[in-house]
Coordinates of C-alpha atoms in Angstrom, one line a residue:
Chain A
M287 CA 0.0 0.0 0.0
A288 CA 1.3 3.5 -0.9
T289 CA 2.6 5.7 1.9
L290 CA 2.7 9.4 2.3
A291 CA 6.4 9.2 1.5
D292 CA 5.7 7.5 -1.9
V293 CA 3.2 10.3 -2.7
A294 CA 5.8 13.0 -1.7
A295 CA 8.5 11.3 -3.9
L296 CA 6.3 11.1 -6.9
A297 CA 4.9 14.6 -6.6
G298 CA 8.3 16.1 -5.9
Y299 CA 7.4 17.8 -2.6
N300 CA 8.5 17.0 1.0
K301 CA 6.3 15.0 3.3
S302 CA 5.1 17.9 5.4
T303 CA 3.8 19.7 2.3
V304 CA 2.0 16.6 1.1
S305 CA 0.5 16.2 4.6
R306 CA -0.7 19.8 4.6
A307 CA -2.1 19.4 1.1
L308 CA -4.1 16.4 2.1
T309 CA -5.4 17.7 5.4
R310 CA -5.6 21.5 4.9
P311 CA -5.7 21.9 1.1
E312 CA -6.6 25.6 1.5
M313 CA -3.0 26.2 2.8
V314 CA -1.2 25.2 -0.4
A315 CA -1.0 26.7 -3.8
P316 CA -3.5 25.3 -6.4
E317 CA -0.8 23.9 -8.7
T318 CA 0.9 22.2 -5.7
L319 CA -2.4 20.7 -4.6
T320 CA -3.2 19.4 -8.1
R321 CA 0.2 17.7 -8.5
I322 CA 0.0 16.1 -5.0
L323 CA -3.6 15.0 -5.6
T324 CA -2.7 13.5 -9.0
A325 CA 0.3 11.7 -7.4
A326 CA -1.9 10.4 -4.6
D327 CA -4.5 9.2 -7.1
Q328 CA -1.9 7.5 -9.3
L329 CA -0.6 5.6 -6.3
G330 CA -4.0 4.8 -5.0
Y331 CA -3.1 6.5 -1.7
V332 CA -6.2 6.8 0.5
L333 CA -6.2 9.5 3.2
N334 CA -7.6 8.3 6.5
R335 CA -10.6 10.6 6.3
T336 CA -12.3 9.6 9.5
A337 CA -9.3 10.4 11.7
S338 CA -8.6 13.8 10.1
Q339 CA -12.3 14.6 10.2
L340 CA -12.4 13.9 13.9
A341 CA -9.3 16.0 14.5
R342 CA -10.7 19.0 12.7
G343 CA -14.4 18.5 13.8
R344 CA -17.5 18.5 11.7
T345 CA -18.2 21.6 9.6
G346 CA -21.9 20.9 9.4
L347 CA -21.8 21.7 5.7
A348 CA -22.2 19.5 2.6
A349 CA -21.7 20.7 -0.9
F350 CA -23.8 19.9 -4.0
V351 CA -21.7 20.4 -7.1
V352 CA -23.5 21.0 -10.5
P353 CA -21.9 21.5 -13.9
T354 CA -24.3 24.4 -14.7
L355 CA -27.4 26.1 -13.2
E356 CA -28.9 26.6 -16.7
N357 CA -30.5 23.1 -16.5
A358 CA -33.6 23.1 -14.3
F359 CA -33.1 19.3 -14.1
F360 CA -30.8 19.8 -11.1
A361 CA -33.3 21.9 -9.0
P362 CA -35.4 19.0 -7.7
I363 CA -32.3 16.8 -7.1
I364 CA -30.8 19.6 -5.0
G365 CA -34.2 20.0 -3.3
G366 CA -34.2 16.3 -2.3
A367 CA -30.6 16.4 -1.1
Q368 CA -31.3 19.6 0.9
A369 CA -34.4 18.1 2.6
H370 CA -32.4 15.0 3.6
A371 CA -29.4 17.1 4.7
A372 CA -31.6 19.2 6.9
A373 CA -32.8 16.0 8.6
S374 CA -29.1 15.2 9.3
D375 CA -28.5 18.7 10.6
L376 CA -26.3 19.5 7.6
H377 CA -26.5 22.7 5.7
L378 CA -26.3 22.1 1.9
T379 CA -24.4 24.6 -0.3
V380 CA -24.4 24.5 -4.1
T381 CA -21.3 25.1 -6.3
V382 CA -21.1 25.4 -10.0
A383 CA -18.1 23.5 -11.4
P384 CA -18.1 21.2 -14.4
L385 CA -14.7 19.9 -13.2
T386 CA -13.2 20.0 -16.7
S387 CA -9.9 21.8 -15.7
A388 CA -7.2 21.3 -13.1
S389 CA -7.8 24.9 -11.8
E390 CA -11.4 24.0 -11.2
V391 CA -10.4 20.9 -9.4
A392 CA -8.0 22.9 -7.2
A393 CA -10.7 25.5 -6.4
L394 CA -13.2 22.7 -5.5
S395 CA -10.6 21.0 -3.4
R396 CA -10.3 24.2 -1.3
L397 CA -14.1 24.2 -0.9
A398 CA -14.0 20.4 -0.1
S399 CA -11.7 21.1 2.8
Q400 CA -14.4 23.3 4.3
V401 CA -17.3 20.8 4.1
D402 CA -18.1 17.3 5.5
G403 CA -18.7 15.8 2.1
L404 CA -19.8 16.5 -1.5
I405 CA -22.4 15.3 -4.0
L406 CA -21.0 15.7 -7.6
A407 CA -23.9 15.8 -10.1
A408 CA -23.0 14.9 -13.7
P409 CA -19.4 16.1 -13.5
R410 CA -18.0 16.4 -17.1
G411 CA -14.2 16.1 -16.4
D412 CA -12.0 13.0 -16.5
D413 CA -12.2 10.3 -13.8
T414 CA -8.9 11.6 -12.4
H415 CA -10.4 15.1 -11.8
V416 CA -13.3 13.6 -10.0
R417 CA -11.2 11.2 -8.0
A418 CA -9.0 14.1 -6.8
I419 CA -12.0 15.6 -5.0
G420 CA -12.8 12.1 -3.6
A421 CA -9.3 12.1 -2.1
V422 CA -10.1 15.2 0.0
K423 CA -13.5 14.4 1.3
P424 CA -16.2 11.7 0.9
V425 CA -18.1 12.1 -2.4
V426 CA -21.2 10.6 -4.0
L427 CA -21.8 10.9 -7.7
V428 CA -25.1 11.6 -9.4
D429 CA -25.7 10.6 -13.0
R430 CA -22.1 9.4 -13.4
E431 CA -20.4 6.1 -12.6
I432 CA -16.7 5.8 -11.7
P433 CA -15.4 2.5 -10.3
G434 CA -14.8 2.7 -6.5
L435 CA -17.0 5.8 -5.9
P436 CA -20.6 5.5 -4.7
S437 CA -23.2 6.8 -7.2
V438 CA -26.9 7.3 -7.9
V439 CA -27.9 7.3 -11.6
A440 CA -31.3 7.9 -13.2
D441 CA -31.8 5.2 -15.8
T442 CA -32.8 7.6 -18.6
A443 CA -31.1 5.4 -21.2
T444 CA -33.7 2.6 -20.6
A445 CA -36.5 5.2 -20.6
I446 CA -35.3 6.7 -23.9
G447 CA -35.2 3.2 -25.4
A448 CA -38.8 2.6 -24.3
V449 CA -39.9 5.9 -25.8
V450 CA -38.2 5.1 -29.2
S451 CA -39.9 1.6 -29.2
G452 CA -43.3 3.2 -28.4
L453 CA -42.9 5.8 -31.1
A454 CA -41.9 3.1 -33.7
A455 CA -45.0 1.1 -32.6
R456 CA -47.1 4.2 -33.2
G457 CA -45.8 4.3 -36.8
H458 CA -42.9 6.8 -36.6
R459 CA -40.1 5.7 -39.0
R460 CA -37.7 8.6 -38.6
I461 CA -37.0 9.7 -35.1
A462 CA -34.4 12.3 -34.0
Y463 CA -32.5 12.2 -30.7
L464 CA -31.2 15.5 -29.5
G465 CA -28.2 14.7 -27.2
G466 CA -25.6 16.4 -25.1
P467 CA -24.1 18.3 -23.5
N468 CA -20.4 17.8 -24.2
G469 CA -18.7 15.5 -21.7
S470 CA -22.0 14.1 -20.4
W471 CA -21.5 10.5 -19.1
Q472 CA -25.1 9.7 -19.6
D473 CA -25.3 10.8 -23.3
P474 CA -23.5 7.9 -25.1
G475 CA -25.7 5.4 -23.2
R476 CA -28.9 7.3 -24.1
A477 CA -27.9 7.5 -27.8
A478 CA -27.1 3.8 -27.9
A479 CA -30.4 2.9 -26.3
A480 CA -32.3 5.0 -28.8
L481 CA -30.4 3.4 -31.8
S482 CA -30.8 -0.2 -30.6
A483 CA -34.5 0.3 -29.8
A484 CA -35.0 1.8 -33.3
S485 CA -33.1 -1.0 -35.1
R486 CA -35.1 -3.7 -33.2
A487 CA -38.3 -1.9 -34.4
G488 CA -37.2 -1.3 -38.0
A489 CA -37.2 2.5 -37.5
E490 CA -34.4 5.0 -37.9
V491 CA -32.8 7.3 -35.3
S492 CA -30.7 10.3 -36.2
V493 CA -28.4 11.5 -33.4
H494 CA -27.9 15.3 -33.2
G495 CA -25.9 17.5 -30.9
P496 CA -24.2 18.0 -28.5
F497 CA -26.6 20.6 -27.3
P498 CA -26.6 22.5 -24.0
A499 CA -29.8 22.1 -22.0
T500 CA -31.2 25.5 -23.0
F501 CA -34.3 26.9 -24.7
A502 CA -32.1 28.7 -27.2
A503 CA -30.4 25.5 -28.3
G504 CA -33.8 23.9 -28.8
V505 CA -34.8 26.8 -31.1
A506 CA -31.5 26.4 -33.0
S507 CA -32.1 22.6 -33.4
A508 CA -35.4 23.1 -35.4
E509 CA -33.7 23.4 -38.8
E510 CA -31.7 20.2 -38.3
V511 CA -34.7 18.3 -37.1
L512 CA -36.8 19.3 -40.2
A513 CA -33.9 18.5 -42.5
A514 CA -33.6 15.0 -41.0
G515 CA -37.3 14.5 -41.9
A516 CA -38.1 13.3 -38.4
T517 CA -41.8 13.0 -37.3
A518 CA -40.8 12.5 -33.7
V519 CA -38.0 14.0 -31.6
V520 CA -36.6 12.9 -28.3
P521 CA -34.6 15.7 -26.7
Y522 CA -32.4 14.9 -23.6
A523 CA -33.6 18.0 -21.7
T524 CA -36.9 19.8 -21.1
A525 CA -35.6 23.3 -22.0
L526 CA -34.4 21.9 -25.3
A527 CA -37.8 20.4 -26.0
L528 CA -39.6 23.7 -25.2
G529 CA -37.3 25.7 -27.5
L530 CA -37.8 23.2 -30.3
M531 CA -41.6 23.1 -29.9
L532 CA -42.0 26.9 -30.1
A533 CA -39.6 27.2 -33.0
L534 CA -41.4 24.4 -35.0
R535 CA -44.7 26.2 -34.4
G536 CA -43.1 29.5 -35.4
R537 CA -42.3 27.8 -38.7
G538 CA -45.8 26.6 -39.2
V539 CA -45.1 23.0 -38.2
H540 CA -47.8 21.7 -35.9
V541 CA -46.7 20.1 -32.7
P542 CA -47.8 17.3 -32.1
D543 CA -49.8 16.7 -35.4
D544 CA -46.8 17.1 -37.7
V545 CA -43.9 16.4 -35.3
V546 CA -44.2 14.8 -31.8
V547 CA -41.7 16.1 -29.2
S548 CA -41.1 14.2 -26.0
A549 CA -40.7 16.2 -22.7
E550 CA -41.7 16.0 -19.0
A551 CA -45.4 15.1 -18.3
T552 CA -46.2 18.7 -17.2
V553 CA -45.3 19.9 -20.7
T554 CA -46.8 17.0 -22.7
D555 CA -50.1 17.3 -20.7
A556 CA -50.3 21.0 -21.4
L557 CA -50.5 20.2 -25.1
G558 CA -53.8 18.3 -24.6
A559 CA -53.2 15.8 -27.5
P560 CA -52.8 12.0 -27.3
G561 CA -49.7 9.9 -28.2
I562 CA -47.0 12.2 -26.8
P563 CA -44.3 10.4 -24.7
A564 CA -43.3 11.9 -21.4
I565 CA -40.0 11.1 -19.5
D566 CA -40.0 12.0 -15.9
V567 CA -37.0 11.6 -13.6
D568 CA -37.9 11.7 -9.9
G569 CA -35.2 14.2 -9.1
E570 CA -36.1 14.5 -5.4
S571 CA -35.6 10.7 -4.9
L572 CA -32.3 11.0 -6.7
G573 CA -31.2 13.8 -4.4
R574 CA -32.4 12.0 -1.3
A575 CA -30.7 8.7 -2.2
A576 CA -27.4 10.6 -2.9
M577 CA -27.5 12.4 0.4
D578 CA -28.4 9.2 2.1
L579 CA -25.3 7.5 0.7
L580 CA -23.1 10.5 1.7
T581 CA -24.3 10.6 5.3
S582 CA -24.3 6.8 5.8
G583 CA -21.0 6.3 4.1
G584 CA -22.6 3.8 1.8
Q585 CA -20.5 2.6 -1.2
D586 CA -23.4 1.4 -3.4
T587 CA -24.0 2.1 -7.1
L588 CA -27.8 2.7 -7.4
R589 CA -29.7 2.9 -10.6
L590 CA -33.2 4.5 -10.2
P591 CA -35.9 3.8 -12.7
V592 CA -37.3 6.6 -14.8
R593 CA -41.0 6.9 -15.6
V594 CA -42.3 6.9 -19.2
T595 CA -46.0 7.8 -19.8
W596 CA -48.0 8.6 -22.9
S597 CA -50.6 11.4 -23.1
G598 CA -54.0 9.9 -23.8
Chain B
M122 CA -23.9 53.9 20.4
A123 CA -24.9 50.4 21.6
T124 CA -22.2 48.3 23.3
L125 CA -21.7 44.6 23.5
A126 CA -23.0 44.8 27.2
D127 CA -26.3 46.4 25.9
V128 CA -26.8 43.6 23.5
A129 CA -26.1 41.0 26.2
A130 CA -28.5 42.7 28.6
L131 CA -31.3 42.8 26.0
A132 CA -30.8 39.2 24.8
G133 CA -30.4 37.8 28.3
Y134 CA -27.0 36.2 27.8
N135 CA -23.6 37.1 29.3
K136 CA -21.1 39.1 27.3
S137 CA -18.8 36.2 26.4
T138 CA -21.8 34.3 24.8
V139 CA -22.7 37.4 22.8
S140 CA -19.2 37.9 21.7
R141 CA -18.9 34.2 20.6
A142 CA -22.3 34.4 18.8
L143 CA -21.1 37.5 16.8
T144 CA -17.6 36.2 16.0
R145 CA -18.1 32.4 15.8
P146 CA -21.8 31.9 15.3
E147 CA -21.3 28.2 14.5
M148 CA -20.3 27.7 18.2
V149 CA -23.7 28.7 19.7
A150 CA -27.2 27.1 19.5
P151 CA -29.4 28.4 16.6
E152 CA -32.0 29.8 19.0
T153 CA -29.4 31.6 21.0
L154 CA -27.9 33.1 17.9
T155 CA -31.3 34.3 16.7
R156 CA -32.1 36.0 20.0
I157 CA -28.7 37.7 20.1
L158 CA -28.8 38.8 16.4
T159 CA -32.3 40.2 16.9
A160 CA -31.2 42.1 20.0
A161 CA -28.1 43.4 18.1
D162 CA -30.3 44.4 15.3
Q163 CA -32.8 46.2 17.5
L164 CA -30.1 48.2 19.2
G165 CA -28.3 49.0 15.9
Y166 CA -25.2 47.3 17.2
V167 CA -22.6 47.0 14.5
L168 CA -19.9 44.4 14.8
N169 CA -16.5 45.6 13.8
R170 CA -16.2 43.2 10.9
T171 CA -12.8 44.3 9.5
A172 CA -11.1 43.6 12.8
S173 CA -12.6 40.2 13.4
Q174 CA -12.1 39.4 9.7
L175 CA -8.4 40.1 10.0
A176 CA -8.1 38.1 13.2
R177 CA -9.7 35.1 11.6
G178 CA -8.2 35.5 8.1
R179 CA -9.9 35.3 4.7
T180 CA -11.8 32.2 3.9
G181 CA -11.6 32.8 0.1
L182 CA -15.3 31.9 -0.2
A183 CA -18.3 34.0 -1.0
A184 CA -21.9 32.8 -0.9
F185 CA -24.7 33.5 -3.3
V186 CA -28.1 32.9 -1.6
V187 CA -31.2 32.3 -3.8
P188 CA -34.8 31.7 -2.6
T189 CA -35.2 28.8 -5.1
L190 CA -33.3 27.1 -7.9
E191 CA -36.6 26.6 -9.8
N192 CA -36.3 30.0 -11.4
A193 CA -33.8 30.0 -14.3
F194 CA -33.7 33.8 -13.8
F195 CA -30.9 33.4 -11.2
A196 CA -28.6 31.3 -13.3
P197 CA -27.0 34.2 -15.4
I198 CA -26.9 36.4 -12.2
I199 CA -24.9 33.6 -10.4
G200 CA -22.7 33.2 -13.6
G201 CA -21.9 37.0 -13.6
A202 CA -21.1 37.0 -9.9
Q203 CA -19.0 33.8 -10.3
A204 CA -16.9 35.3 -13.1
H205 CA -16.2 38.4 -11.0
A206 CA -15.5 36.4 -7.9
A207 CA -12.9 34.3 -9.8
A208 CA -11.2 37.5 -10.9
S209 CA -10.9 38.4 -7.2
D210 CA -9.7 34.9 -6.3
L211 CA -12.9 34.1 -4.5
H212 CA -14.8 30.8 -4.9
L213 CA -18.5 31.3 -5.1
T214 CA -20.9 28.9 -3.4
V215 CA -24.7 28.9 -3.9
T216 CA -27.2 28.3 -1.1
V217 CA -30.9 27.9 -1.3
A218 CA -32.7 29.8 1.5
P219 CA -35.7 32.1 1.1
L220 CA -34.9 33.4 4.6
T221 CA -38.6 33.3 5.7
S222 CA -38.0 31.6 9.1
A223 CA -35.7 32.1 12.1
S224 CA -34.3 28.6 11.7
E225 CA -33.2 29.4 8.2
V226 CA -31.6 32.6 9.4
A227 CA -29.7 30.6 12.0
A228 CA -28.5 28.0 9.5
L229 CA -27.4 30.7 7.1
S230 CA -25.6 32.6 9.9
R231 CA -23.6 29.4 10.5
L232 CA -22.7 29.4 6.8
A233 CA -22.0 33.1 6.8
S234 CA -19.3 32.5 9.5
Q235 CA -17.5 30.4 7.0
V236 CA -17.4 32.8 4.1
D237 CA -16.0 36.3 3.4
G238 CA -19.4 37.8 2.4
L239 CA -22.8 37.0 0.9
I240 CA -25.0 38.1 -2.0
L241 CA -28.7 37.7 -1.1
A242 CA -30.8 37.5 -4.2
A243 CA -34.5 38.3 -3.8
P244 CA -34.8 37.2 -0.1
R245 CA -38.4 36.8 0.9
G246 CA -38.2 37.2 4.6
D247 CA -38.6 40.3 6.8
D248 CA -36.0 43.0 6.9
T249 CA -35.0 41.8 10.4
H250 CA -34.2 38.3 9.0
V251 CA -32.0 39.8 6.3
R252 CA -30.3 42.3 8.6
A253 CA -29.4 39.4 10.9
I254 CA -27.2 37.9 8.2
G255 CA -25.7 41.4 7.5
A256 CA -24.7 41.5 11.2
V257 CA -22.5 38.4 10.7
K258 CA -20.8 39.2 7.4
P259 CA -20.9 41.9 4.6
V260 CA -24.0 41.4 2.4
V261 CA -25.1 42.8 -0.9
L262 CA -28.8 42.5 -1.9
V263 CA -30.0 41.7 -5.4
D264 CA -33.6 42.5 -6.4
R265 CA -34.5 43.9 -3.0
E266 CA -33.8 47.1 -1.1
I267 CA -33.4 47.5 2.6
P268 CA -32.2 50.9 4.0
G269 CA -28.6 50.8 5.0
L270 CA -27.7 47.7 2.9
P271 CA -26.0 47.9 -0.5
S272 CA -28.1 46.5 -3.3
V273 CA -28.5 46.0 -7.1
V274 CA -32.0 45.9 -8.5
A275 CA -33.1 45.2 -12.1
D276 CA -35.7 47.8 -12.9
T277 CA -38.3 45.4 -14.2
A278 CA -41.2 47.6 -12.9
T279 CA -40.3 50.3 -15.4
A280 CA -40.0 47.7 -18.2
I281 CA -43.4 46.2 -17.3
G282 CA -44.9 49.7 -17.4
A283 CA -43.4 50.2 -20.9
V284 CA -44.8 46.8 -22.1
V285 CA -48.3 47.6 -20.9
S286 CA -48.1 51.1 -22.6
G287 CA -47.0 49.5 -25.8
L288 CA -49.7 46.8 -25.7
A289 CA -52.3 49.5 -25.1
A290 CA -50.9 51.5 -28.0
R291 CA -51.3 48.3 -30.2
G292 CA -55.0 48.2 -29.3
H293 CA -55.1 45.8 -26.3
R294 CA -57.8 46.9 -23.9
R295 CA -57.6 44.0 -21.4
I296 CA -54.2 42.9 -20.2
A297 CA -53.4 40.3 -17.5
Y298 CA -50.4 40.6 -15.2
L299 CA -49.2 37.3 -13.7
G300 CA -47.4 38.2 -10.5
G301 CA -45.6 36.5 -7.7
P302 CA -44.0 34.8 -5.9
N303 CA -45.2 35.2 -2.4
G304 CA -43.0 37.6 -0.5
S305 CA -41.3 39.0 -3.6
W306 CA -40.1 42.6 -2.9
Q307 CA -40.3 43.4 -6.7
D308 CA -43.8 42.2 -7.2
P309 CA -45.9 45.1 -5.7
G310 CA -43.8 47.6 -7.7
R311 CA -44.3 45.7 -10.9
A312 CA -48.1 45.4 -10.4
A313 CA -48.3 49.1 -9.6
A314 CA -46.4 50.0 -12.8
A315 CA -48.7 47.8 -14.9
L316 CA -51.8 49.4 -13.4
S317 CA -50.7 53.0 -13.7
A318 CA -49.5 52.5 -17.3
A319 CA -52.8 50.9 -18.2
S320 CA -54.9 53.7 -16.5
R321 CA -52.8 56.4 -18.4
A322 CA -53.6 54.6 -21.7
G323 CA -57.3 53.9 -21.0
A324 CA -56.7 50.1 -20.8
E325 CA -57.4 47.6 -18.0
V326 CA -55.0 45.4 -16.2
S327 CA -56.1 42.5 -14.1
V328 CA -53.5 41.3 -11.5
H329 CA -53.3 37.5 -10.9
G330 CA -51.2 35.4 -8.6
P331 CA -49.0 34.9 -6.6
F332 CA -47.5 32.3 -8.9
P333 CA -44.2 30.5 -8.4
A334 CA -41.8 30.8 -11.4
T335 CA -42.6 27.4 -12.8
F336 CA -43.9 25.9 -16.1
A337 CA -46.7 24.1 -14.2
A338 CA -47.9 27.4 -12.6
G339 CA -48.1 28.9 -16.1
V340 CA -50.2 26.0 -17.3
A341 CA -52.5 26.4 -14.3
S342 CA -52.9 30.1 -15.0
A343 CA -54.5 29.6 -18.5
E344 CA -58.1 29.3 -17.2
E345 CA -57.9 32.5 -15.2
V346 CA -56.3 34.4 -18.1
L347 CA -59.1 33.2 -20.5
A348 CA -61.8 34.0 -17.9
A349 CA -60.4 37.5 -17.5
G350 CA -60.9 38.0 -21.3
A351 CA -57.3 39.2 -21.7
T352 CA -55.8 39.6 -25.2
A353 CA -52.4 40.2 -23.8
V354 CA -50.5 38.7 -20.8
V355 CA -47.4 39.9 -19.0
P356 CA -46.1 37.1 -16.8
Y357 CA -43.3 38.0 -14.3
A358 CA -41.1 35.0 -15.2
T359 CA -40.2 33.1 -18.4
A360 CA -41.2 29.6 -17.2
L361 CA -44.7 31.0 -16.3
A362 CA -44.9 32.4 -19.9
L363 CA -43.9 29.1 -21.5
G364 CA -46.4 27.1 -19.5
L365 CA -49.2 29.6 -20.3
M366 CA -48.3 29.6 -24.0
L367 CA -48.4 25.8 -24.4
A368 CA -51.6 25.5 -22.3
L369 CA -53.3 28.1 -24.4
R370 CA -52.3 26.3 -27.6
G371 CA -53.5 23.1 -26.1
R372 CA -56.9 24.7 -25.6
G373 CA -57.0 25.8 -29.3
V374 CA -56.1 29.5 -28.4
H375 CA -53.6 30.8 -30.9
V376 CA -50.5 32.5 -29.5
P377 CA -49.8 35.2 -30.5
D378 CA -52.8 35.8 -32.9
D379 CA -55.5 35.4 -30.2
V380 CA -53.5 36.1 -27.0
V381 CA -50.1 37.8 -26.9
V382 CA -47.8 36.6 -24.1
S383 CA -44.6 38.6 -23.2
A384 CA -41.4 36.6 -22.4
E385 CA -37.6 36.8 -23.0
A386 CA -36.5 37.7 -26.5
T387 CA -35.2 34.1 -27.2
V388 CA -38.8 32.9 -26.6
T389 CA -40.7 35.7 -28.5
D390 CA -38.2 35.5 -31.4
A391 CA -38.9 31.7 -31.7
L392 CA -42.6 32.4 -32.4
G393 CA -41.7 34.3 -35.6
A394 CA -44.6 36.7 -35.4
P395 CA -44.6 40.5 -35.0
G396 CA -45.9 42.7 -32.1
I397 CA -44.8 40.5 -29.2
P398 CA -43.0 42.3 -26.3
A399 CA -39.8 40.9 -24.8
I400 CA -38.4 41.8 -21.4
D401 CA -34.7 41.0 -21.0
V402 CA -32.8 41.4 -17.7
D403 CA -29.1 41.4 -18.1
G404 CA -28.5 38.9 -15.3
E405 CA -24.8 38.7 -15.8
S406 CA -24.3 42.5 -15.3
L407 CA -26.6 42.3 -12.2
G408 CA -24.4 39.5 -10.8
R409 CA -21.1 41.3 -11.6
A410 CA -22.4 44.6 -10.1
A411 CA -23.4 42.8 -6.9
M412 CA -20.0 41.0 -6.6
D413 CA -18.3 44.3 -7.3
L414 CA -20.1 46.0 -4.4
L415 CA -19.3 43.0 -2.2
T416 CA -15.5 42.9 -2.9
S417 CA -15.1 46.7 -2.9
G418 CA -17.2 47.3 0.2
G419 CA -19.4 49.7 -1.7
Q420 CA -22.6 50.8 0.0
D421 CA -24.5 52.0 -3.1
T422 CA -28.1 51.2 -4.2
L423 CA -27.9 50.5 -7.9
R424 CA -30.9 50.2 -10.3
L425 CA -30.0 48.7 -13.6
P426 CA -32.2 49.3 -16.7
V427 CA -34.1 46.4 -18.2
R428 CA -34.4 46.0 -22.0
V429 CA -37.8 46.0 -23.7
T430 CA -38.0 45.0 -27.4
W431 CA -40.9 44.2 -29.8
S432 CA -40.7 41.3 -32.3
G433 CA -41.0 42.8 -35.9

């Protein structure tokens, strides 16, 4: 098993600097911290968190880290985590960091030193970046899996497969999947599920994107969707669906008579027409399950089912 | 000027407890903290922040506090504040707290003790609740004004007045304003601006709400809007506008031919029809200005203009 001395040798710092970086990361320079965390990660060095935690005392704070606040998808997940945190006498704080750069990892490590644990929702950076945070404090992942780290994932891939099968059964032969964003761990699995469900049903799926989860991106996707000749569209996010719906109507294309667009049930219900698929993630349960793993120290990998309904 | 002893006498604690509550609020029970902060507030006791700050050192953290993450309105404001914070070598953390209860104030006070300063966006609680946080650390308000605290406000009231005037000039006689949420400081000013602009133009405004800033609330508002006989609707939030638009279309009411609904320009542009008013708050500037006040220690009350455009 790797020792502190091994980490110091690999990183090129003395042992006291390494010790300080691992126990009081806010005291060392960001570049130093990154090098030391990378070395610790390469060697599989695990800090004895419980002991250092006891020495420093509980902070009473947990952090929920999101890649963006643009996507309303995270709001109920944060709400669920917050409700569960309050029950454990923890205050939840939210930080925006996609974790795609070393400087972001260093900044988040400093924050990590000031909380009891972190939930990382859909981080877009490499496994190494994410593991570096896990070396500082206990982490639980949401909508991402990395071997050795506990996680809770909404099974949207299976739901999207079911939606594509259902659309094909209702006669749609050309279906567009709007994917993204860049670096999303969920996205390749969703696209694969859409493609395999279509091929089983003798329909075609065109994969578009990556798109950010914004209304504007949905508007911008309209041209591509029409060019693909799709009669049904499965966007990965609600904001994208709403932008597309309004842009299609603005071009005289009737939704859902000419083109069916899937969304959350609150949206598809509002349209008052039958045969529209709705995909609903129970964000609150996702958030609660993640906070439960964090406070219990559970190491599970949970996959929560996602509800698919059809307007009728 | 009130002394520490005055605060101790009014709150019913000894001086050392009061001192601890004001300098290390995480060390005292929430109820104790609330009583001491309330007493300090009543007496106008101002903690010498700079001195205690120096004694404890900078944390390198600032907090952005929002009443909810449901409203996408806050995302660009947080983005602007975050960009400015990074330039000042501060890490920005986001916390959800409407500040409507004493227990929330106590929890936020604990967080406040661990950051260098806070931006409170649209807090919904009483002035006393908000001032209690200001007694712990420097605060800047966004979309709320409280005498003696620095603030940055988007002048949506003036924008809504201009939209109502423009709708009346385009022949709309019955206009619905969808207001909210409960406890919003901005809302009464917006409703008043809509009513006075309508009365100047000989049109009528019906005021509806309070509504949360959600798509579902917009869907639910459709019946009320139709019952009011409105040909134009001014919702206070984009999600509300989108829900209303889709629900109206679902009932066979054409938007914008039968009913015009104002929204952000990205939404009104997507509809591809003329004569729709768009209200756009420059959230990033709002966030930057707030963070600038926080880092500079400015005590100003800033009112930023809000852009109104008409699709053409």
